[in-house]
Structures are given as structure tokens and as C-alpha cells.
Coordinates of C-alpha atoms (C1' of nucleotides) in Angstrom, one line a residue:
Chain A
X20 CA 35.4 5.6 -1.1
X21 CA 34.7 2.8 -3.4
X22 CA 38.2 1.7 -4.1
X23 CA 40.5 1.8 -1.1
X24 CA 43.1 -0.6 -2.1
X25 CA 45.2 -1.1 1.0
X26 CA 47.8 -2.6 -1.1
X27 CA 50.3 -3.3 1.5
X28 CA 48.8 -6.6 2.5
X29 CA 47.8 -8.1 -0.8
X30 CA 49.9 -7.6 -3.8
X31 CA 47.4 -9.3 -6.2
X32 CA 45.1 -7.9 -8.8
X33 CA 41.5 -7.1 -8.0
X34 CA 41.4 -5.0 -4.9
X35 CA 37.9 -3.8 -4.5
X36 CA 36.2 -3.2 -1.2
X37 CA 35.4 -6.4 0.7
X38 CA 32.2 -4.7 1.7
X39 CA 31.1 -4.1 -1.8
X40 CA 32.2 -7.6 -2.7
X41 CA 30.1 -9.2 0.0
X42 CA 27.2 -7.1 -1.1
X43 CA 27.5 -8.3 -4.6
X44 CA 27.9 -11.8 -3.4
X45 CA 24.7 -11.5 -1.3
X46 CA 22.8 -10.0 -4.2
X47 CA 23.9 -12.8 -6.5
X48 CA 23.1 -15.5 -4.0
X49 CA 19.7 -14.1 -3.3
X50 CA 18.9 -13.8 -7.0
X51 CA 20.1 -17.3 -7.7
X52 CA 18.1 -18.9 -4.9
X53 CA 15.1 -16.9 -5.8
X54 CA 15.1 -17.9 -9.4
X55 CA 15.6 -21.5 -8.5
X56 CA 12.7 -21.5 -6.0
X57 CA 10.5 -19.7 -8.5
X58 CA 11.2 -22.4 -11.0
X59 CA 10.8 -25.2 -8.5
X60 CA 7.6 -24.3 -6.7
X61 CA 6.2 -21.3 -8.4
X62 CA 6.4 -17.5 -7.9
X63 CA 3.4 -17.0 -5.7
X64 CA 4.2 -20.0 -3.6
X65 CA 7.6 -18.7 -2.8
X66 CA 7.8 -16.1 0.0
X67 CA 10.5 -13.5 0.4
X68 CA 11.2 -14.9 3.9
X69 CA 11.9 -18.3 2.4
X70 CA 14.3 -16.9 -0.2
X71 CA 16.1 -15.0 2.4
X72 CA 16.4 -18.0 4.7
X73 CA 17.7 -20.2 2.0
X74 CA 20.2 -17.6 0.8
X75 CA 21.4 -17.3 4.4
X76 CA 20.5 -13.7 4.8
X77 CA 17.7 -11.8 6.6
X78 CA 14.5 -10.7 5.3
X79 CA 15.7 -7.1 5.2
X80 CA 18.8 -7.8 3.2
X81 CA 16.6 -9.1 0.5
X82 CA 14.9 -5.8 0.2
X83 CA 18.2 -3.9 0.3
X84 CA 19.3 -5.9 -2.7
X85 CA 16.1 -5.7 -4.6
X86 CA 13.5 -3.1 -4.1
X87 CA 10.7 -5.7 -4.5
X88 CA 10.1 -9.3 -5.0
X89 CA 9.3 -8.7 -8.6
X90 CA 12.5 -6.9 -9.2
X91 CA 14.4 -10.2 -8.9
X92 CA 12.9 -11.3 -12.1
X93 CA 12.5 -8.0 -13.9
X94 CA 16.1 -6.7 -13.4
X95 CA 17.7 -6.3 -16.7
X96 CA 20.8 -4.6 -17.9
X97 CA 20.9 -4.5 -21.6
X98 CA 19.6 -1.0 -21.8
X99 CA 22.8 1.1 -21.6
X100 CA 24.2 -1.0 -24.4
X101 CA 21.2 -0.3 -26.6
X102 CA 21.4 3.4 -25.9
X103 CA 24.9 3.6 -27.1
X104 CA 24.3 1.5 -30.2
X105 CA 21.4 3.8 -31.2
X106 CA 23.4 6.9 -30.6
X107 CA 26.2 5.6 -32.8
X108 CA 23.9 5.1 -35.8
X109 CA 23.9 7.9 -38.4
X110 CA 21.3 10.6 -37.7
X111 CA 20.3 10.5 -41.3
X112 CA 18.4 7.3 -40.7
X113 CA 14.8 7.5 -39.6
X114 CA 14.3 7.0 -35.9
X115 CA 12.6 3.7 -36.2
X116 CA 15.3 2.5 -38.5
X117 CA 18.0 3.6 -36.1
X118 CA 16.5 1.6 -33.3
X119 CA 15.8 -1.3 -35.7
X120 CA 19.4 -1.6 -36.7
X121 CA 20.8 -0.9 -33.3
X122 CA 18.6 -3.6 -31.8
X123 CA 19.6 -6.1 -34.5
X124 CA 23.2 -5.6 -33.6
X125 CA 22.8 -5.5 -29.8
X126 CA 20.3 -8.4 -29.4
X127 CA 22.3 -10.3 -31.9
X128 CA 25.2 -10.2 -29.4
X129 CA 23.1 -11.1 -26.5
X130 CA 21.6 -13.9 -28.6
X131 CA 25.0 -15.4 -29.0
X132 CA 26.2 -15.2 -25.4
X133 CA 23.1 -15.3 -23.1
X134 CA 20.5 -16.9 -25.3
X135 CA 19.6 -19.5 -22.6
X136 CA 19.4 -17.0 -19.8
X137 CA 17.3 -14.6 -21.8
X138 CA 15.0 -17.4 -22.7
X139 CA 14.5 -18.7 -19.2
X140 CA 13.9 -15.3 -17.7
X141 CA 11.4 -14.4 -20.3
X142 CA 9.6 -17.7 -19.9
X143 CA 9.5 -17.2 -16.2
X144 CA 8.2 -13.7 -16.7
X145 CA 5.4 -14.9 -18.9
X146 CA 4.4 -17.8 -16.7
X147 CA 3.7 -15.5 -13.7
X148 CA 0.4 -13.6 -14.2
X149 CA 1.4 -11.0 -11.7
X150 CA 4.6 -10.3 -13.5
X151 CA 3.3 -10.6 -17.0
X152 CA 1.3 -7.5 -16.4
X153 CA 4.4 -5.7 -15.4
X154 CA 6.3 -6.3 -18.5
X155 CA 5.4 -2.7 -19.1
X156 CA 8.0 -1.6 -16.5
X157 CA 10.6 -3.7 -18.1
X158 CA 9.6 -2.1 -21.3
X159 CA 9.8 1.4 -19.7
X160 CA 13.5 1.1 -19.1
X161 CA 14.1 0.1 -22.7
X162 CA 11.9 3.0 -23.8
X163 CA 14.1 5.4 -21.8
X164 CA 17.2 4.0 -23.3
X165 CA 15.8 4.4 -26.8
X166 CA 14.7 7.9 -26.0
X167 CA 18.1 8.8 -24.8
X168 CA 19.7 7.2 -27.8
X169 CA 17.6 9.2 -30.2
X170 CA 18.0 12.5 -28.4
X171 CA 21.2 14.5 -28.8
X172 CA 23.0 15.2 -25.5
X173 CA 21.5 18.1 -23.6
X174 CA 18.3 18.2 -25.4
X175 CA 14.8 17.2 -24.3
X176 CA 13.0 14.6 -26.4
X177 CA 9.8 15.8 -28.2
X178 CA 6.6 13.8 -28.2
X179 CA 7.5 12.2 -31.5
X180 CA 10.8 10.9 -30.2
X181 CA 9.2 9.6 -27.0
X182 CA 6.4 7.9 -29.0
X183 CA 8.7 6.3 -31.4
X184 CA 10.9 5.1 -28.5
X185 CA 7.9 3.7 -26.6
X186 CA 6.5 2.0 -29.8
X187 CA 9.8 0.4 -30.6
X188 CA 10.2 -0.9 -27.1
X189 CA 6.8 -2.4 -27.3
X190 CA 7.5 -4.0 -30.7
X191 CA 10.8 -5.4 -29.5
X192 CA 9.2 -6.8 -26.4
X193 CA 6.6 -8.5 -28.6
X194 CA 9.3 -10.2 -30.6
X195 CA 11.0 -11.5 -27.5
X196 CA 7.8 -12.8 -26.1
X197 CA 6.9 -14.5 -29.4
X198 CA 10.3 -16.0 -29.4
X199 CA 10.0 -17.4 -25.9
X200 CA 6.6 -18.7 -26.8
X201 CA 8.2 -21.0 -29.3
X202 CA 10.4 -22.2 -26.5
X203 CA 13.4 -20.6 -28.3
X204 CA 12.8 -22.6 -31.5
X205 CA 12.3 -19.5 -33.6
X206 CA 15.1 -17.3 -34.7
X207 CA 15.0 -14.2 -32.5
X208 CA 17.0 -11.9 -34.9
X209 CA 14.6 -12.8 -37.7
X210 CA 11.6 -12.1 -35.5
X211 CA 12.9 -8.8 -34.6
X212 CA 13.5 -8.0 -38.2
X213 CA 10.0 -9.0 -39.1
X214 CA 8.5 -6.9 -36.3
X215 CA 10.3 -3.8 -37.2
X216 CA 9.6 -4.2 -40.9
X217 CA 5.9 -4.5 -40.1
X218 CA 6.1 -1.3 -38.0
X219 CA 7.8 0.6 -40.8
X220 CA 5.3 -0.7 -43.3
X221 CA 7.9 -2.5 -45.3
X222 CA 7.4 -5.9 -46.9
X223 CA 8.5 -8.8 -44.8
X224 CA 12.2 -9.6 -45.1
X225 CA 13.3 -13.0 -46.3
X226 CA 14.1 -15.1 -43.3
X227 CA 17.7 -15.5 -42.4
X228 CA 17.2 -19.0 -41.0
X229 CA 15.6 -21.5 -43.4
X230 CA 12.8 -22.7 -41.1
X231 CA 11.1 -20.3 -38.8
X232 CA 7.8 -22.2 -38.9
X233 CA 7.5 -25.7 -40.2
Chain B
X1 CA -30.3 -2.3 0.2
X2 CA -29.6 1.2 -1.1
X3 CA -32.4 1.3 -3.7
X4 CA -35.0 -1.4 -4.0
X5 CA -36.7 -0.7 -7.2
X6 CA -38.6 -4.0 -7.4
X7 CA -39.5 -4.1 -11.1
X8 CA -43.0 -5.3 -10.7
X9 CA -44.0 -1.8 -9.7
X10 CA -42.5 -0.1 -12.7
X11 CA -43.7 -1.2 -16.1
X12 CA -41.1 0.9 -17.9
X13 CA -38.3 -0.1 -20.2
X14 CA -35.0 -1.1 -18.6
X15 CA -35.7 -4.3 -16.8
X16 CA -32.3 -5.3 -15.6
X17 CA -31.7 -7.1 -12.4
X18 CA -32.0 -5.0 -9.3
X19 CA -29.0 -6.9 -8.1
X20 CA -26.9 -5.9 -11.0
X21 CA -28.2 -2.4 -10.6
X22 CA -27.1 -2.1 -7.0
X23 CA -23.8 -3.7 -7.9
X24 CA -23.2 -1.0 -10.5
X25 CA -24.3 1.6 -8.1
X26 CA -21.9 0.3 -5.5
X27 CA -19.1 0.2 -8.0
X28 CA -19.7 3.7 -9.0
X29 CA -19.9 4.9 -5.5
X30 CA -16.6 3.2 -4.6
X31 CA -14.9 4.6 -7.6
X32 CA -16.1 8.1 -7.0
X33 CA -15.1 8.1 -3.3
X34 CA -11.8 6.5 -4.1
X35 CA -10.9 9.1 -6.8
X36 CA -11.9 11.9 -4.5
X37 CA -9.9 10.6 -1.6
X38 CA -6.9 10.0 -3.9
X39 CA -7.1 13.6 -5.0
X40 CA -7.6 15.0 -1.5
X41 CA -5.0 13.1 0.5
X42 CA -2.9 11.1 -2.0
X43 CA -3.0 7.6 -3.3
X44 CA -0.7 5.9 -0.8
X45 CA -2.2 7.7 2.1
X46 CA -5.6 6.4 1.3
X47 CA -6.4 2.9 2.4
X48 CA -8.9 0.5 0.9
X49 CA -10.6 0.3 4.3
X50 CA -11.1 4.0 4.3
X51 CA -12.6 4.0 0.8
X52 CA -14.9 1.2 1.7
X53 CA -16.0 2.9 4.9
X54 CA -16.7 6.2 3.2
X55 CA -18.5 4.5 0.4
X56 CA -20.7 2.7 2.9
X57 CA -19.6 -0.8 1.9
X58 CA -17.3 -3.4 3.4
X59 CA -13.7 -4.0 2.7
X60 CA -14.7 -7.1 0.7
X61 CA -17.2 -5.4 -1.5
X62 CA -14.4 -3.1 -2.7
X63 CA -12.4 -6.1 -3.9
X64 CA -15.4 -7.6 -5.5
X65 CA -15.9 -4.5 -7.5
X66 CA -12.3 -3.9 -8.3
X67 CA -9.7 -6.6 -8.4
X68 CA -7.1 -4.3 -6.8
X69 CA -6.7 -0.8 -5.4
X70 CA -4.9 0.2 -8.6
X71 CA -7.7 -1.0 -10.8
X72 CA -9.9 1.9 -9.5
X73 CA -7.6 4.3 -11.4
X74 CA -6.6 2.1 -14.2
X75 CA -10.0 0.9 -15.3
X76 CA -10.9 2.1 -18.7
X77 CA -13.5 1.2 -21.2
X78 CA -12.7 2.9 -24.5
X79 CA -11.2 -0.3 -25.8
X80 CA -14.2 -2.1 -27.3
X81 CA -15.0 1.0 -29.2
X82 CA -11.5 1.2 -30.6
X83 CA -11.6 -2.4 -31.7
X84 CA -14.8 -1.8 -33.6
X85 CA -13.5 1.3 -35.3
X86 CA -10.3 -0.4 -36.4
X87 CA -12.2 -3.4 -37.8
X88 CA -14.4 -1.0 -39.8
X89 CA -11.5 0.5 -41.6
X90 CA -10.7 -0.8 -45.1
X91 CA -8.2 -3.7 -45.0
X92 CA -6.3 -2.1 -47.9
X93 CA -4.9 0.4 -45.4
X94 CA -1.6 -0.4 -43.6
X95 CA -2.1 -1.7 -40.1
X96 CA -0.5 1.3 -38.5
X97 CA -2.7 3.6 -40.7
X98 CA -5.8 1.7 -39.7
X99 CA -5.1 2.2 -36.1
X100 CA -4.1 5.8 -36.6
X101 CA -7.3 6.7 -38.3
X102 CA -9.5 4.7 -36.0
X103 CA -7.9 6.3 -33.0
X104 CA -8.4 9.8 -34.5
X105 CA -12.1 9.1 -34.8
X106 CA -12.5 7.4 -31.5
X107 CA -10.4 9.6 -29.3
X108 CA -11.9 12.6 -31.1
X109 CA -15.3 11.6 -29.7
X110 CA -14.0 11.0 -26.3
X111 CA -12.2 14.3 -26.5
X112 CA -15.5 16.1 -27.0
X113 CA -17.5 14.4 -24.3
X114 CA -15.1 13.3 -21.6
X115 CA -12.1 15.5 -22.0
X116 CA -12.0 16.6 -18.4
X117 CA -12.4 13.1 -17.0
X118 CA -9.7 11.7 -19.2
X119 CA -7.4 14.5 -18.2
X120 CA -8.0 14.1 -14.5
X121 CA -7.5 10.4 -14.6
X122 CA -4.3 10.6 -16.6
X123 CA -2.9 13.3 -14.3
X124 CA -3.7 11.1 -11.3
X125 CA -2.1 8.2 -13.0
X126 CA 1.1 10.1 -13.6
X127 CA 1.3 11.6 -10.2
X128 CA 1.4 8.3 -8.4
X129 CA 4.7 6.6 -8.9
X130 CA 3.3 3.2 -8.1
X131 CA 0.7 3.6 -10.8
X132 CA 2.9 5.3 -13.3
X133 CA 4.9 2.1 -13.6
X134 CA 1.8 0.3 -14.3
X135 CA 0.6 2.3 -17.3
X136 CA 1.8 -0.7 -19.1
X137 CA -1.2 -2.7 -18.0
X138 CA -3.5 0.0 -19.1
X139 CA -1.7 -0.2 -22.4
X140 CA -2.0 -3.9 -22.5
X141 CA -5.7 -3.7 -22.8
X142 CA -5.5 -1.2 -25.6
X143 CA -3.0 -3.5 -27.3
X144 CA -5.4 -6.4 -27.1
X145 CA -8.2 -4.2 -28.6
X146 CA -5.9 -3.2 -31.5
X147 CA -4.8 -6.7 -32.0
X148 CA -8.4 -7.9 -32.3
X149 CA -9.4 -5.0 -34.5
X150 CA -6.6 -5.9 -36.9
X151 CA -7.2 -9.7 -36.9
X152 CA -10.1 -11.1 -38.9
X153 CA -12.6 -13.1 -36.8
X154 CA -11.5 -16.6 -36.0
X155 CA -7.9 -16.1 -36.9
X156 CA -4.9 -15.8 -34.6
X157 CA -2.8 -12.7 -34.9
X158 CA 0.8 -13.2 -36.1
X159 CA 3.9 -11.6 -34.5
X160 CA 3.7 -8.7 -36.9
X161 CA 0.2 -7.8 -36.0
X162 CA 0.8 -8.2 -32.3
X163 CA 3.9 -6.0 -32.5
X164 CA 2.1 -3.3 -34.5
X165 CA -0.7 -3.3 -32.0
X166 CA 1.6 -3.1 -29.1
X167 CA 3.6 -0.3 -30.7
X168 CA 0.6 1.7 -31.5
X169 CA -0.8 1.4 -28.1
X170 CA 2.5 2.6 -26.7
X171 CA 2.6 5.5 -29.1
X172 CA -1.0 6.5 -28.3
X173 CA -0.3 6.3 -24.6
X174 CA 2.7 8.6 -25.1
X175 CA 0.5 11.2 -26.8
X176 CA -2.1 11.1 -24.0
X177 CA 0.7 11.4 -21.4
X178 CA 2.2 14.4 -23.2
X179 CA -1.1 16.0 -23.5
X180 CA -1.8 15.6 -19.8
X181 CA 1.6 17.0 -19.1
X182 CA 0.6 20.3 -20.7
X183 CA -2.4 20.3 -18.3
X184 CA -4.7 19.7 -21.3
X185 CA -3.5 22.9 -23.0
X186 CA -2.3 21.1 -26.0
X187 CA -4.6 19.7 -28.7
X188 CA -4.9 15.9 -28.1
X189 CA -6.0 15.0 -31.6
X190 CA -3.1 16.9 -33.0
X191 CA -0.7 15.2 -30.7
X192 CA -2.0 11.8 -31.7
X193 CA -1.7 12.8 -35.3
X194 CA 2.0 13.9 -34.9
X195 CA 2.8 10.7 -33.0
X196 CA 1.5 8.4 -35.6
X197 CA 3.0 10.4 -38.4
X198 CA 6.4 10.0 -36.6
X199 CA 5.8 6.3 -36.3
X200 CA 5.1 5.9 -40.0
X201 CA 8.0 8.0 -40.9
X202 CA 5.8 10.6 -42.6
X203 CA 6.5 14.4 -42.4
X204 CA 4.8 16.1 -39.5
X205 CA 1.2 17.2 -40.3
X206 CA 0.1 20.7 -40.2
X207 CA -1.7 21.3 -36.9
X208 CA -5.5 21.3 -37.1
X209 CA -5.8 23.8 -34.3
X210 CA -4.2 27.2 -34.9
X211 CA -2.2 27.3 -31.7
X212 CA -0.8 24.2 -30.2
X213 CA 2.1 26.0 -28.6
X214 CA 2.3 29.7 -28.1
Chain C
dA19 C1' 48.4 0.0 16.3
dC20 C1' 44.3 2.3 18.1
dA21 C1' 40.1 4.8 18.0
dC22 C1' 36.5 6.6 15.0
dC23 C1' 33.2 6.4 11.5
dA24 C1' 30.5 4.8 7.8
dT25 C1' 28.1 1.1 6.1
dA26 C1' 25.9 -3.5 5.8
dT27 C1' 23.2 -6.5 8.5
dG28 C1' 19.9 -8.4 11.8
dT29 C1' 15.8 -7.9 15.0
dT30 C1' 11.5 -6.6 16.1
dA31 C1' 7.2 -4.7 15.4
dG32 C1' 4.1 -2.7 12.6
dT33 C1' 1.0 -1.3 8.2
dG34 C1' -1.8 -2.4 4.6
dA35 C1' -3.2 -5.1 0.4
dG36 C1' -5.4 -9.1 -0.9
dT37 C1' -7.8 -13.9 0.2
dA38 C1' -10.6 -17.6 2.4
dA39 C1' -14.5 -19.3 4.9
dC40 C1' -18.8 -18.9 6.6
dA41 C1' -23.1 -16.8 7.9
dC42 C1' -26.7 -13.7 6.5
dT43 C1' -29.7 -11.0 3.6
dT44 C1' -32.1 -10.0 -0.7
dC45 C1' -33.7 -10.7 -5.1
dC46 C1' -35.4 -13.8 -8.9
dC47 C1' -38.0 -17.6 -10.9
dG48 C1' -41.0 -21.4 -11.0
Chain D
dC3 C1' -44.6 -18.8 -1.6
dG4 C1' -40.5 -21.5 -1.3
dG5 C1' -36.1 -22.6 -2.7
dG6 C1' -31.9 -21.4 -5.1
dA7 C1' -28.6 -18.0 -6.5
dA8 C1' -26.0 -14.1 -6.0
dG9 C1' -24.2 -10.1 -3.2
dT10 C1' -22.7 -8.6 1.1
dG11 C1' -20.6 -8.5 5.7
dT12 C1' -17.5 -10.4 9.5
dT13 C1' -13.6 -12.4 10.9
dA14 C1' -9.2 -14.1 10.6
dC15 C1' -5.4 -15.0 8.1
dT16 C1' -1.0 -14.5 4.7
dC17 C1' 2.5 -11.9 3.0
dA18 C1' 5.0 -7.9 0.8
dC19 C1' 7.1 -4.1 2.5
dT20 C1' 8.8 -0.3 5.9
dA21 C1' 10.6 2.0 10.2
dA22 C1' 13.5 2.1 14.1
dC23 C1' 17.0 0.6 16.6
dA24 C1' 20.8 -2.3 17.9
dT25 C1' 25.0 -4.5 16.3
dA26 C1' 29.0 -6.0 13.8
dT27 C1' 32.7 -5.1 10.6
dG28 C1' 35.7 -3.3 7.5
dG29 C1' 38.0 1.1 6.1
dT30 C1' 40.4 5.5 7.5
dG31 C1' 43.1 9.1 9.9
dT32 C1' 46.4 9.8 13.3

DNA sequence: ACACCATATGTTAGTGAGTAACACTTCCCG
DNA sequence: CGGGAAGTGTTACTCACTAACATATGGTGT
């Protein structure tokens, strides 16, 4: 259904559905146009109709790609990675510590590859009052990932697990926000470290980067 | 309009504006009608116009009382109390512990007086997908209160403080949600205690009430 | 190769939240 | 008592989002 591969015509490598392809292409186009317009003229001032027009699709296609205007900014896909990283940490560690270390690893990678993207997106998020309030949703998906990472397969998480997951998601989000508020000047891994240390009631770690604040 | 109460006739104590009075009365009426209608026929199915009509005010008055339809459900005013309670705890305590204890005191009081109200409101909140996502906002106000409670007057909170505040708000919210999911059967103070203990990496406390789960 | 079907898209028309502008009433204060 | 301030209502508007139906297009079975 997804992969049909009528290989008789085209002997070359990637042979996914043209349909799915176009869909993805549309989605990407819409997102790109949207983010550009948001940056250029502001979020509120940009209408869905305009985005659709400039992306060369209809109004409806927009909503078929993104469930809402906000989703264009909020969409995020680091969560599955984080879940896996948490699960792979030893269960002997305290839940908060597992998340702490998993996050350090995961975000460390993101930090290397997609630093700029993450920064721009977060700044945009914070600059739009309507979205700022909704960081919680963003957070909710991280929370779920943490929860799943902490809970053995097939079990239901207890209140404690759910609370720890939610709390860590909130703490992490705070670190990312603080980082974006410095315009990316601060060292994100270091901020994350400090935040989790504070949560666990540990003394502040020595900074990895020489100058976090001048 | 509804009640005229011109204060020259009444020499008694509370001498607030009649205007402000009526405003409050309007606000209360709107909120009451809204919550009733939400419960009766669902949140989505209830329009602002209908609420306004049944409350005997205009469409506009609704929005002058509540910035949005959602605010009717989300509005909450425990926060100033929590801020004060936190501030009054000794600074020698760890931040998480300060919030933990302050919350135990504060929510303990609410639990006595407004248990039913809190329960209904939370249940409503969870039952409405559109609002469920926005618990984050609700949380944001608690976070701010925690932040302020932890920060000495005139200072700016650091990342650590902000993170701890956000994390505790998330944890608290989880406890309240879990409580409402049991239909109020569970003991909220006990849940809060467990949640904060988990956060601090302490062993689970013995329950205060004999039977939390049968 | 041809017909069939599923799926993505566009068109149109509608609902409902939230806002702006202006006129009107009502209370407060000098 | 008169003028200003603040609250309210009316109307008209924008815009996110949805439903229904028509249409195109690529994939599939024969």
C-alpha cells in the first residue's frame, strides 16, 4: 500500500509512492513558506489563506498537512529519540537521573546538527504570545515520551512516574527557553545540566564552557 | 442595571464601586451559566453567544469578563496564596522542598473548603480535548507563582529557579489530574506528597489516610 | 492496455471565536 | 447638578477551521 514499486519502468533507487512524495513535498513547502512569512510579517498578520496561496496549494491542503495554524510552528520530532535513550539507561538510576542523562546525550546531538533550527524555532515560539502559552502542548509530547521511556513495556505508569516525566519536561523546556533568550549565546548542554542538578537538589556543576555569563 | 445599591442609602461597611460590584456579579453569572451549559451539553456544542444570552448579557460583555471562552474554565485563583506560602517557608529549605511543603499546606486548605469545586473543574478540563491541551497555561500561572515565591523581592529568578518552579507546577498538576481521574476517591494531599517525594528522589511516604487504594 | 478504486486536492459555503467602532446608559466625584 | 469615566450593547467585520461534494491522478488487478 505504501510502497508499490513498479520497478519495471525505473530501475533506480528510491521508489516510494509518487503520491506520498508529493504529499511530503507539499507539507514541506507549506511549512517553509509559513515560517518565512511568520518571520517576515509576524504570526498574527499572516493568514492561512496567504500561506496556502504562496505555497501554491489550497486552503484545505494546508489543514490536511497541519491540523492547525499553530502546528506549523509547534511540530517537533525529537521525542521518539528521547524515549529510546531513556529506556536504554540502567533502571538502577533514579528516574530523574535517567532522564537527565538521556537528555544530555540526545540534545547534545541535536545541538550539534540542528542548533540553528532549534534556536530559530524556539525564538519564534516565544515571540508569539498566542503560541507561547501553548508551549505546554509541546511539552506534553515530551512528557509522554519521558513517561514511556521510564515505564517498562506493557505496564501503566504510576502517578510518580507521570509526575517525574512532566516535571522533567517542564525543566528541560525551561532550559531551552533560557538558552533561546540569550540568543543562543549560552551553552545549552550546560544549561540543561544546571537545571537538572537544581531539580535533584545537587550542587551546581562546574560549567563545561568557560563563559556562560560574562 | 441588575442591582443598584447606591451607597448613599447604606451606611454599612463595604463601600466598593457599584460598577465594580455589578461587574463582578456579571462575571459570576457568566461563569456559572457557562459551566452549567458545558456540563449539560458539552463544551464545543456551547457557543459564547448562547452563554451570553442565557446569562442576560451581550456577546461583548462575555469577552470583557473573560478573555476567551477557554478562560472560563481555566481561571483559577489559588496562585497568590501559594506564592505567599512559599515565601514564608525558611530559605534554608531546598527549593523543591519549600514548594512541596507550601503546597501541602495550601492545597490542604482548598481540599477542605472547595474540594468539590476543584474536582468538577478538573474533570471538565480533562473531558474537553481542546482544553486538556491547554492545561499548560493553567500550569504557567502556578509556575509564575512558584517562581515569585522562591525569588527574593526585587531580584530576577535564575534558570535554576525557573526550572524548579516549572517542574513543581507540572508535578502538582499531575497529582491533581491523577486525583480527578479517580473521581476524587483518592486522597489528594497524599498524592501530592507522593509526587513530590518521587521528584526529590525520596522513598515513598506512608499514606496519611488509611485507605488510598482498596 | 484498460477499467476500477483509493487517495489527494480543489471549490464552495458555512460556523463560531474574537475584535473594532460607535452610540448609549449609569455611576462617581467635584 | 453637571461633566467625565467606565460598562454595556449593537453592528459589522476578520479569520481559523469544518463539511460536502466534485474532480483529478496515480496505483492495482485482470
